[in-house]
Coordinates of C-alpha atoms and ligand atoms in Angstrom, one line a residue:
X1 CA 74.7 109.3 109.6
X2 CA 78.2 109.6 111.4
X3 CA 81.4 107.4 111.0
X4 CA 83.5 106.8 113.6
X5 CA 86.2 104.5 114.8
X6 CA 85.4 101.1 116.4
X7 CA 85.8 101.4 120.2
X8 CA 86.6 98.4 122.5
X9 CA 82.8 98.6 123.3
X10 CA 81.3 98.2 120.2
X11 CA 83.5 95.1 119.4
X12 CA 80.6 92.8 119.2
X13 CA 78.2 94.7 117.8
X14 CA 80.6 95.4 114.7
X15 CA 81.0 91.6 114.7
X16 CA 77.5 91.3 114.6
X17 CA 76.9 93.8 111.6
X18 CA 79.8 92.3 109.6
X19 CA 78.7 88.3 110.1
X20 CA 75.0 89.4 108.8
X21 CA 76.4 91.4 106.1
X22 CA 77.9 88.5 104.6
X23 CA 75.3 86.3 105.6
X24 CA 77.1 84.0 108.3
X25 CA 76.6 82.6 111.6
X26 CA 79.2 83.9 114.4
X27 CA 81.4 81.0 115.5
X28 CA 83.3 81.7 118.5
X29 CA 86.1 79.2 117.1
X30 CA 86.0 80.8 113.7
X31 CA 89.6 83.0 113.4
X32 CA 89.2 84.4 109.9
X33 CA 89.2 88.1 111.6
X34 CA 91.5 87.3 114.6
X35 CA 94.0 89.8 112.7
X36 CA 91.8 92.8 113.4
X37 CA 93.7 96.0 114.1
X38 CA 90.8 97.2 116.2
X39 CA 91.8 100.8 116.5
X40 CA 91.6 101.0 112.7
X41 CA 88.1 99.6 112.3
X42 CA 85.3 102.1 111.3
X43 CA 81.4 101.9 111.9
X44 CA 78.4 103.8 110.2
X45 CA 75.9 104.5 113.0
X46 CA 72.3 106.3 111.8
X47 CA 70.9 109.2 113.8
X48 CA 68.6 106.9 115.9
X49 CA 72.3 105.3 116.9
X50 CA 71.7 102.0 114.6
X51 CA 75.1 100.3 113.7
X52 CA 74.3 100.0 109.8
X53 CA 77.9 99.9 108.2
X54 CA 81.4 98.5 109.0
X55 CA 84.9 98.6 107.3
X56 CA 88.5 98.1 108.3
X57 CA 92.2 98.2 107.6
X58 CA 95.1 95.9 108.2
X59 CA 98.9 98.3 108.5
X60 CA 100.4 95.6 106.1
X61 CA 103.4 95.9 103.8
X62 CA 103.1 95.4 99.8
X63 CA 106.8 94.5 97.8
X64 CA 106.3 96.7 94.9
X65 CA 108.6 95.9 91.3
X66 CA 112.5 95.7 92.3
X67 CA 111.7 94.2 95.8
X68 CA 110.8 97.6 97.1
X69 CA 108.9 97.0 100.1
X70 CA 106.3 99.7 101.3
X71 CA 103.9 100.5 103.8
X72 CA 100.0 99.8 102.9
X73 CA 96.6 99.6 104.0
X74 CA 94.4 96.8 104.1
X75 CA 90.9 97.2 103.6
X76 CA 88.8 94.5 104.9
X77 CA 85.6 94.0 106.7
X78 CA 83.3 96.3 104.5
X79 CA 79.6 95.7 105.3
X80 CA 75.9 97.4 105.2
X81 CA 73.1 95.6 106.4
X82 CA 70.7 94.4 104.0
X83 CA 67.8 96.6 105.4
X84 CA 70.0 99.9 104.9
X85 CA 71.7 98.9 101.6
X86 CA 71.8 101.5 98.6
X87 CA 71.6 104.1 100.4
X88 CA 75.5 105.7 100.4
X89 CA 76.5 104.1 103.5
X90 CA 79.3 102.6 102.0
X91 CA 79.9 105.7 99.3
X92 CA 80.3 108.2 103.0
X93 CA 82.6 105.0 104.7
X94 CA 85.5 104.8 101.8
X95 CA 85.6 108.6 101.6
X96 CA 85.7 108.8 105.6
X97 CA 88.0 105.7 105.3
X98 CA 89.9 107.2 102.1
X99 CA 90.4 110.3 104.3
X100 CA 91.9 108.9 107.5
X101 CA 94.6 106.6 105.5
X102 CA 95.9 110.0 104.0
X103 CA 96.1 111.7 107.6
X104 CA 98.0 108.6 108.8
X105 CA 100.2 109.5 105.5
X106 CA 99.7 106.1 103.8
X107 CA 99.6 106.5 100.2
X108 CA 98.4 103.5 98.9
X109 CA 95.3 101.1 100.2
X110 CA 94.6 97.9 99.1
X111 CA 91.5 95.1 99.4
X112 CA 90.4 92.0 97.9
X113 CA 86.8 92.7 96.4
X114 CA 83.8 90.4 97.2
X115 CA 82.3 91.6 94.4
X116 CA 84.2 93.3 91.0
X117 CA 81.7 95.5 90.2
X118 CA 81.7 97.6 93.6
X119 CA 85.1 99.5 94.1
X120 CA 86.2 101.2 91.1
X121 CA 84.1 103.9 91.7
X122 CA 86.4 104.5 94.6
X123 CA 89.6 104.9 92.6
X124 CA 90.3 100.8 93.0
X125 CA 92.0 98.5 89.8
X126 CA 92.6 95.2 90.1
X127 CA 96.0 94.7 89.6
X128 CA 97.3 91.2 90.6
X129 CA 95.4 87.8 89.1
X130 CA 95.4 84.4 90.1
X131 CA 93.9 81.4 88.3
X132 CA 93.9 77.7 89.3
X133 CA 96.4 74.9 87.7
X134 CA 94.9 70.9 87.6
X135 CA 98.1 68.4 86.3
X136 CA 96.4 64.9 85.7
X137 CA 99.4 62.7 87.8
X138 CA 99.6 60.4 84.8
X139 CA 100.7 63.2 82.5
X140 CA 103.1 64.9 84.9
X141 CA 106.6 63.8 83.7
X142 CA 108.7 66.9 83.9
X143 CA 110.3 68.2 80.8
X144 CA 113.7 67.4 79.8
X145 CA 116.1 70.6 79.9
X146 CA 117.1 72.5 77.1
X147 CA 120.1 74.7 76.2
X148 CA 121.2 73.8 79.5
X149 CA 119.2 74.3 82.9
X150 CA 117.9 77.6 83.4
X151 CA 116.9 76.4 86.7
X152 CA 119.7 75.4 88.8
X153 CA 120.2 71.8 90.2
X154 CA 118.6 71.4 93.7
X155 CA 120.7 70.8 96.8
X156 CA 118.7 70.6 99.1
X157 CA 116.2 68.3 101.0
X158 CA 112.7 68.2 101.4
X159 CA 110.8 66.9 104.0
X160 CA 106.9 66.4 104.9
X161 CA 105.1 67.6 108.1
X162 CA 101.9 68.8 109.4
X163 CA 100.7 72.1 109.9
X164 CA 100.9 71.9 113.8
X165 CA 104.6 70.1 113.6
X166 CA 106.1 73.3 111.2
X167 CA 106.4 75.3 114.3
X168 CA 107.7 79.0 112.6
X169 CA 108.9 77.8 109.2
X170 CA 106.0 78.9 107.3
X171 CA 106.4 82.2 109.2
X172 CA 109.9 82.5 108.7
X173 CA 110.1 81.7 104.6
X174 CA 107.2 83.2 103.9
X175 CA 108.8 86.4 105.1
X176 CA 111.8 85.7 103.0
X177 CA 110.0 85.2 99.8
X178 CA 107.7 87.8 100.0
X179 CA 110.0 91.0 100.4
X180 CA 111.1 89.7 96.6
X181 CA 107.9 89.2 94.8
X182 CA 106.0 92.4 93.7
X183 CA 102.4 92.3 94.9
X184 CA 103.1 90.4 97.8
X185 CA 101.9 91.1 101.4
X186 CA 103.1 91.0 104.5
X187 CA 101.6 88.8 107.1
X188 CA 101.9 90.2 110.7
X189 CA 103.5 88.1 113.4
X190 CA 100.2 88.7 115.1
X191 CA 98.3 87.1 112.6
X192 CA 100.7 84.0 113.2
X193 CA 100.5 84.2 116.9
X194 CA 96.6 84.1 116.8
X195 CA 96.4 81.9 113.8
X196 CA 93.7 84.4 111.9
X197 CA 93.1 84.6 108.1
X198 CA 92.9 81.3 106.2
X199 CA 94.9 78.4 105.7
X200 CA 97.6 77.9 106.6
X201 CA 98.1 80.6 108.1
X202 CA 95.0 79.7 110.5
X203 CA 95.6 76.5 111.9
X204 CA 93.6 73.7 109.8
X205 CA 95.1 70.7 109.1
X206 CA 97.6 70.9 106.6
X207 CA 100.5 68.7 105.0
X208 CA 103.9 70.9 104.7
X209 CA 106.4 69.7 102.3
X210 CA 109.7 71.6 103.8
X211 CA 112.4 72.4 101.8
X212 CA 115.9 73.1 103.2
X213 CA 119.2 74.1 101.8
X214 CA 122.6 72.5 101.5
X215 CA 122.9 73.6 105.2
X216 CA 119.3 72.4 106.5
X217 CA 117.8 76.0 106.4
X218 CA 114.4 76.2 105.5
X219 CA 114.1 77.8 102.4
X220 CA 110.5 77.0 100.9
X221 CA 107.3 74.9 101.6
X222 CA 104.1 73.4 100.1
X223 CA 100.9 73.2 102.1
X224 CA 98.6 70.9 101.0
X225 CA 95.7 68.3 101.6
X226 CA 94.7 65.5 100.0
X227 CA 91.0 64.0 99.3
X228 CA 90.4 60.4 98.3
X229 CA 86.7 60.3 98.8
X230 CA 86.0 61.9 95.5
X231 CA 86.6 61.1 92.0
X232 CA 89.0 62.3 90.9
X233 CA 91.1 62.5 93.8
X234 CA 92.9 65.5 94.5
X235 CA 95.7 66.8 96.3
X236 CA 95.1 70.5 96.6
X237 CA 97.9 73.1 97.2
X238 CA 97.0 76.1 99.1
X239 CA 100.6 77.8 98.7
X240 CA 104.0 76.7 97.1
X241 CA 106.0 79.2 98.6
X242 CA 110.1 79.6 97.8
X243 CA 112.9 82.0 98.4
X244 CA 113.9 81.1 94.1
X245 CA 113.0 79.1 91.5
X246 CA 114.9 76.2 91.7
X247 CA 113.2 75.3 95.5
X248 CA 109.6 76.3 94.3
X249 CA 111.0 73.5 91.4
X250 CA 111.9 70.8 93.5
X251 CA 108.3 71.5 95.8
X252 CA 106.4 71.0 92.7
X253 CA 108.1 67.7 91.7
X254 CA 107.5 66.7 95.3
X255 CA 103.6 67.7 94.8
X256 CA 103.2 66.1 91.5
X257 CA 104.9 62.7 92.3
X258 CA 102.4 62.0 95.1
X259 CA 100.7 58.7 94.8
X260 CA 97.2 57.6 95.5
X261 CA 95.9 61.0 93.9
X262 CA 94.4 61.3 90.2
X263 CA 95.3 65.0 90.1
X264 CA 97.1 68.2 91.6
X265 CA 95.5 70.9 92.7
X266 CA 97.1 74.4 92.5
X267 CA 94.1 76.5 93.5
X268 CA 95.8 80.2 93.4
X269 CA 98.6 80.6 91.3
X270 CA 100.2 83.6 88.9
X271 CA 99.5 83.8 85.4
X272 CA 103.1 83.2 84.9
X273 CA 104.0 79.9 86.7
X274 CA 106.4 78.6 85.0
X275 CA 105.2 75.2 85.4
X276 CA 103.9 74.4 82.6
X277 CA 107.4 75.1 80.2
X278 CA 108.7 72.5 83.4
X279 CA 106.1 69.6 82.0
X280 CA 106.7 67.2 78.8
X281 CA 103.3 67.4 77.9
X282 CA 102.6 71.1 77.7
X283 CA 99.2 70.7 78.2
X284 CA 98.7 68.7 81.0
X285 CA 98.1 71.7 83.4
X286 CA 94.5 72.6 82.1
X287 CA 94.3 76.5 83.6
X288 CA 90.8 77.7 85.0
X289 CA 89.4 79.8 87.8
X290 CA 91.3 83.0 86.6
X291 CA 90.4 85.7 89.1
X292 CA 91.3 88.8 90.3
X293 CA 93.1 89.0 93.1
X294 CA 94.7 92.2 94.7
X295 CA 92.7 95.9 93.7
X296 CA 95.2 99.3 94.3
X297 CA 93.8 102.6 95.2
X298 CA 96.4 105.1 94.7
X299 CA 96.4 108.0 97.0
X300 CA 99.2 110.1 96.3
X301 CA 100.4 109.5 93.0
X302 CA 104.2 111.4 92.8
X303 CA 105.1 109.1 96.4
X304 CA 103.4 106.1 94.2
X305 CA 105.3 106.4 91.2
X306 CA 108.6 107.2 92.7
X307 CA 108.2 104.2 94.9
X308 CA 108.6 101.4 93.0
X309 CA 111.6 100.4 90.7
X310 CA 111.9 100.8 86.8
X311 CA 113.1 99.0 84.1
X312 CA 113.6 101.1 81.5
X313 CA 114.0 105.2 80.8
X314 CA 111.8 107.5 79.3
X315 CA 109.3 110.4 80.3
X316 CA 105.6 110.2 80.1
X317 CA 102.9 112.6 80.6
X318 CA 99.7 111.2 82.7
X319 CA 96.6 113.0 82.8
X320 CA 94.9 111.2 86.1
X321 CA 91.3 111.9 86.8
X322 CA 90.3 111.5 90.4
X323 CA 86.5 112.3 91.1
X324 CA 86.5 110.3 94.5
X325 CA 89.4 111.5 96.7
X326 CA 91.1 114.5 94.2
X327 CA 94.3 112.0 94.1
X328 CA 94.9 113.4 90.2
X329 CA 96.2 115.7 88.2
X330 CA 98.6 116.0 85.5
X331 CA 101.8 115.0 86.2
X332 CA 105.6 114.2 84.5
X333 CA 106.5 110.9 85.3
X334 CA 110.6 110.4 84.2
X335 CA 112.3 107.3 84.7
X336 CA 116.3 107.3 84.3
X337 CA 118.4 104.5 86.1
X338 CA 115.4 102.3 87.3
X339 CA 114.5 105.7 89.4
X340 CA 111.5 108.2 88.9
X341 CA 110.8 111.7 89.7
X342 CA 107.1 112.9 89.0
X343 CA 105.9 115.9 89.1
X344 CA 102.7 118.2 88.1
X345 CA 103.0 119.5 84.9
X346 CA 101.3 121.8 82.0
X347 CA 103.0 120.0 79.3
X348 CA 100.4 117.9 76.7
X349 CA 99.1 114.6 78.4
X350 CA 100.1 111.6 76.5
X351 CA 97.9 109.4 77.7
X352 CA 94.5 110.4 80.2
X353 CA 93.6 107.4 82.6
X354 CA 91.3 107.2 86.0
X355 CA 93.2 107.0 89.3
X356 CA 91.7 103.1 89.3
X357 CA 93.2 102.1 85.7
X358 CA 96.8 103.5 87.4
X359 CA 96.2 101.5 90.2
X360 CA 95.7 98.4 87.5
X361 CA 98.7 99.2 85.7
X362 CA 101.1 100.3 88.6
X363 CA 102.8 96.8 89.9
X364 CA 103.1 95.9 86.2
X365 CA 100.9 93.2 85.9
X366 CA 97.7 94.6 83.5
X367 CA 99.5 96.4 80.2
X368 CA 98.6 100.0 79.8
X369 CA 98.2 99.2 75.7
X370 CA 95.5 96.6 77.2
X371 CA 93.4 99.0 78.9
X372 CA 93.8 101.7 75.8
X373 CA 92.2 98.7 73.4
X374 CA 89.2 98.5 75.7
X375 CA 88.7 102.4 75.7
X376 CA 89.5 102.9 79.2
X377 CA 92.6 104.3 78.9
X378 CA 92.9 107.5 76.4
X379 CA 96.4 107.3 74.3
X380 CA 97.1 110.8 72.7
X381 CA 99.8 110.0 70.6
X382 CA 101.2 107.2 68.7
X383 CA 103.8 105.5 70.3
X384 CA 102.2 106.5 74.0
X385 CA 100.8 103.6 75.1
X386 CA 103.6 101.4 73.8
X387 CA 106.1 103.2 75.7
X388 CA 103.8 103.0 78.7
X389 CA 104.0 99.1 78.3
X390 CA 107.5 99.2 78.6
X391 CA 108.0 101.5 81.9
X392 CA 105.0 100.3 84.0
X393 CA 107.1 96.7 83.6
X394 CA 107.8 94.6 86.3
X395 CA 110.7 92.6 86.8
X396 CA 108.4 89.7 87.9
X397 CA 104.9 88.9 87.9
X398 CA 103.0 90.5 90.8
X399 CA 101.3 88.1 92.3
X400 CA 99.6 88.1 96.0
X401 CA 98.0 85.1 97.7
X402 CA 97.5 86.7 101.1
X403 CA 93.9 86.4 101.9
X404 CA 92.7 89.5 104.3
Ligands
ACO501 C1 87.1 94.6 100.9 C2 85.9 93.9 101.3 O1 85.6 93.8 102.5 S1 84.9 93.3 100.1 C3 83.3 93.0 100.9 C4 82.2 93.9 100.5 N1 81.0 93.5 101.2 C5 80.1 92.6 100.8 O2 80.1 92.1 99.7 C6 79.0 92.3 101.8 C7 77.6 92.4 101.2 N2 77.3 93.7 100.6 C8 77.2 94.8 101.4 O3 77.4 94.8 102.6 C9 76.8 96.1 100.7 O4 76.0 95.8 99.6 C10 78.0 96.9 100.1 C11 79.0 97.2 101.2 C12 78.8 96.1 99.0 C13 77.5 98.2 99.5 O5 77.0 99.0 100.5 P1 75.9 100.2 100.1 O6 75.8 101.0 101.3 O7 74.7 99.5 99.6 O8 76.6 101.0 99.0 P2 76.2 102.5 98.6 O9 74.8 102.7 98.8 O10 77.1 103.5 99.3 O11 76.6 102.5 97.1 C14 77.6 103.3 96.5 C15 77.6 103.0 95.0 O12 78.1 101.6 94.8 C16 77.1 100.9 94.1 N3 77.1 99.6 94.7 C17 77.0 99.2 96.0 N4 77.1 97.9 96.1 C18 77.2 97.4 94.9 C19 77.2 96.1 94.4 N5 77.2 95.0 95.2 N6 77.3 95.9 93.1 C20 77.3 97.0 92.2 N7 77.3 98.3 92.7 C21 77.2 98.5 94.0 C22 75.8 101.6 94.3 O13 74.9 101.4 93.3 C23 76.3 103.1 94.4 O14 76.5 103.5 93.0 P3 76.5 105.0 92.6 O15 77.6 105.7 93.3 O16 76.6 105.0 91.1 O17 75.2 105.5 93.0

């Protein structure tokens, strides 16, 4: 079998692998990959010079904790056949894949997993989580402040549009808001321009609620649609994006207050929205639908770790086992200032984890202590995996919604 990069001429024939992979029809109108970066698109031929395997990568970005914002690879697209399944196509694509990212001196690498029970073996953790948020509209009075409002008073305006009348608002504030949330990712201007992924960054029909500040600058949005034929009616949100709180506030009340529907919708949101401390009744947004969301494969673990931001001092000693793509080793991490240095080190591991489990911990949304009560990650002294807790921190949430 040989991997090799996609040329232009074996466009359709990769299109044609990856459609039957997942079991769909090709549909010429059908933009879901229109963001292909074909010169970073891989195929698996056999020896008889069968196309059997394909896989991809997007050059996004990824805001990491403190609103450091870092390059990143996608990875998208991965297929086999059915008729040559199981047989390590895909195992000799990720290394081949896995192998490239480094040359192009990417570090970390990044997918969204059809299934969960396929990429760990390749040094992936799921790190990010989404679940869905349904507010009955007759229990959606919003809660009265206390001590004060922690969220400011809104000064701005909000205003209703469609999909094709936003113009490059969405663009534009979504490109705002996500250089500040950790676990975020970019969305190209070509993936704008060509209208590729899902809604609404494709083009379906969508309603925008637009909000503006004091001086009419558009500052957050809502897309939505709304369905009346069944009971109960819905109005679903795709995305409530905002720049801060206090706008992604007033597009929730906005959302909420709509009449004719029986319920709201939020179909992705993090684990942390605050919405529900912004309702009287506190249980009138019924969670379900938790998933995970963004996986991390970490690829060079010192340039990983003294990437992001920190939150609090102190010096751990990681043992990281890498028996995939010989990412780990043992190394010194040492945070002072919100800063790290890590280095390799002989000193005594305090705790031992797999590359993937660093991957789940690294944007601070899966607490190392978590993974040491399931047995997956090995604490060595008392006190370790506490103190892990409190460095791996983030200052929000991550969260991603990107689909890719
Ligand atoms: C980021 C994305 O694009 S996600 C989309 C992933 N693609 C799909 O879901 C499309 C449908 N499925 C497929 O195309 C294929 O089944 C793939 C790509 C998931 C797997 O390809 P294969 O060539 O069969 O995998 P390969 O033979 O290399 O298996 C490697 C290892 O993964 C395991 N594995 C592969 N697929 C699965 C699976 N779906 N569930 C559990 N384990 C799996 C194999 O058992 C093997 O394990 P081992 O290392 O312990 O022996």
């Amino acid at each position: 079998m040989e991997i090799r990069p996609t040329t232009d001429q074996d466009v359709d024939v990769f299109l044609d692998n990856l459609h039957t992979a997942f079991g769909m029809f090709r549909d010429p109108d059908n933009t879901l990959l229109a963001g292909y970066e074909w010169d970073r698109n891989l195929m698996a031929w056999t020896e008889d010079g069968r196309a059997v395997g394909t896989t991809g990568a997007y050059s996004f970005e990824l805001t990491l904790p403190g609103a450091v914002v870092v390059p990143v690879a996608g990875v998208t697209g991965v297929t086999v056949l059915p008729t040559h399944r199981r047989q390590g196509v895909l195992k000799a694509m990720m290394r081949h894949q896995l192998d490239a990212l480094r040359e192009r001196g990417e570090f970390l690498s990044v997918l969204l997993a059809s299934e969960a029970t396929i990429y760990r073996r390749f040094g992936y953790g799921p790190a990010t989580y989404t679940q869905r948020l349904t507010v009955a509209r007759h229990r959606n009075a919003p809660a009265a402040p206390r001590a004060g409002a922690q969220v400011a008073p809104d000064a701005g305006t909000v205003e209703v549009l469609t999909r094709a009348d936003s113009g490059e608002i969405l663009e534009q504030v979504y490109d705002r808001y996500r250089r500040l949330q950790p676990g975020a990712l970019s969305r190209p201007a070509h993936w704008w321009e060509r209208g590729a992924g899902q809604p609404p960054v494709s083009p379906a029909p969508r309603f925008v609620a637009v909000h503006r500040d004091a001086d009419g600058t558009p500052d957050g949005y809502a897309t939505y649609t709304i369905s009346r034929d069944a009971s109960p009616s819905s109005l679903s949100v795709d995305e409530v994006i905002a720049v801060d709180d206090t706008v992604a506030a007033a597009l929730t009340r906005v959302l909420l207050d709509h009449d004719l529907v029986d319920q709201v919708v939020f179909r992705r949101t993090s684990t942390e929205d605050p919405l529900f401390w912004q309702l009287a009744d506190f249980r009138a947004a019924e969670v379900s639908g938790f998933d995970d969301w963004l996986w991390v494969r970490i690829l060079d673990v010192p340039r990983a770790l003294t990437s992001r931001a920190w939150f609090a001092d102190g010096e751990l000693v990681l043992e990281v086992a890498d028996g995939f793509a010989n990412a780990g080793g043992r190394f010194l991490l040492s945070v002072r200032d919100g800063k790290a240095s890590c280095e390799r080190t002989d000193r005594e591991a305090d705790l031992s984890l797999d590359v993937s489990d660093l991957g789940s911990v690294y944007l601070g949304g899966t607490t190392p202590s978590t993974l040491v009560r399931a047995g997956q990650i090995r604490a060595h002294r008392p006190g370790a995996a506490a103190l892990a807790d409190t460095l791996f921190r983030s200052d929000r949430t991550p969260y991603c919604l990107h689909w890719f």
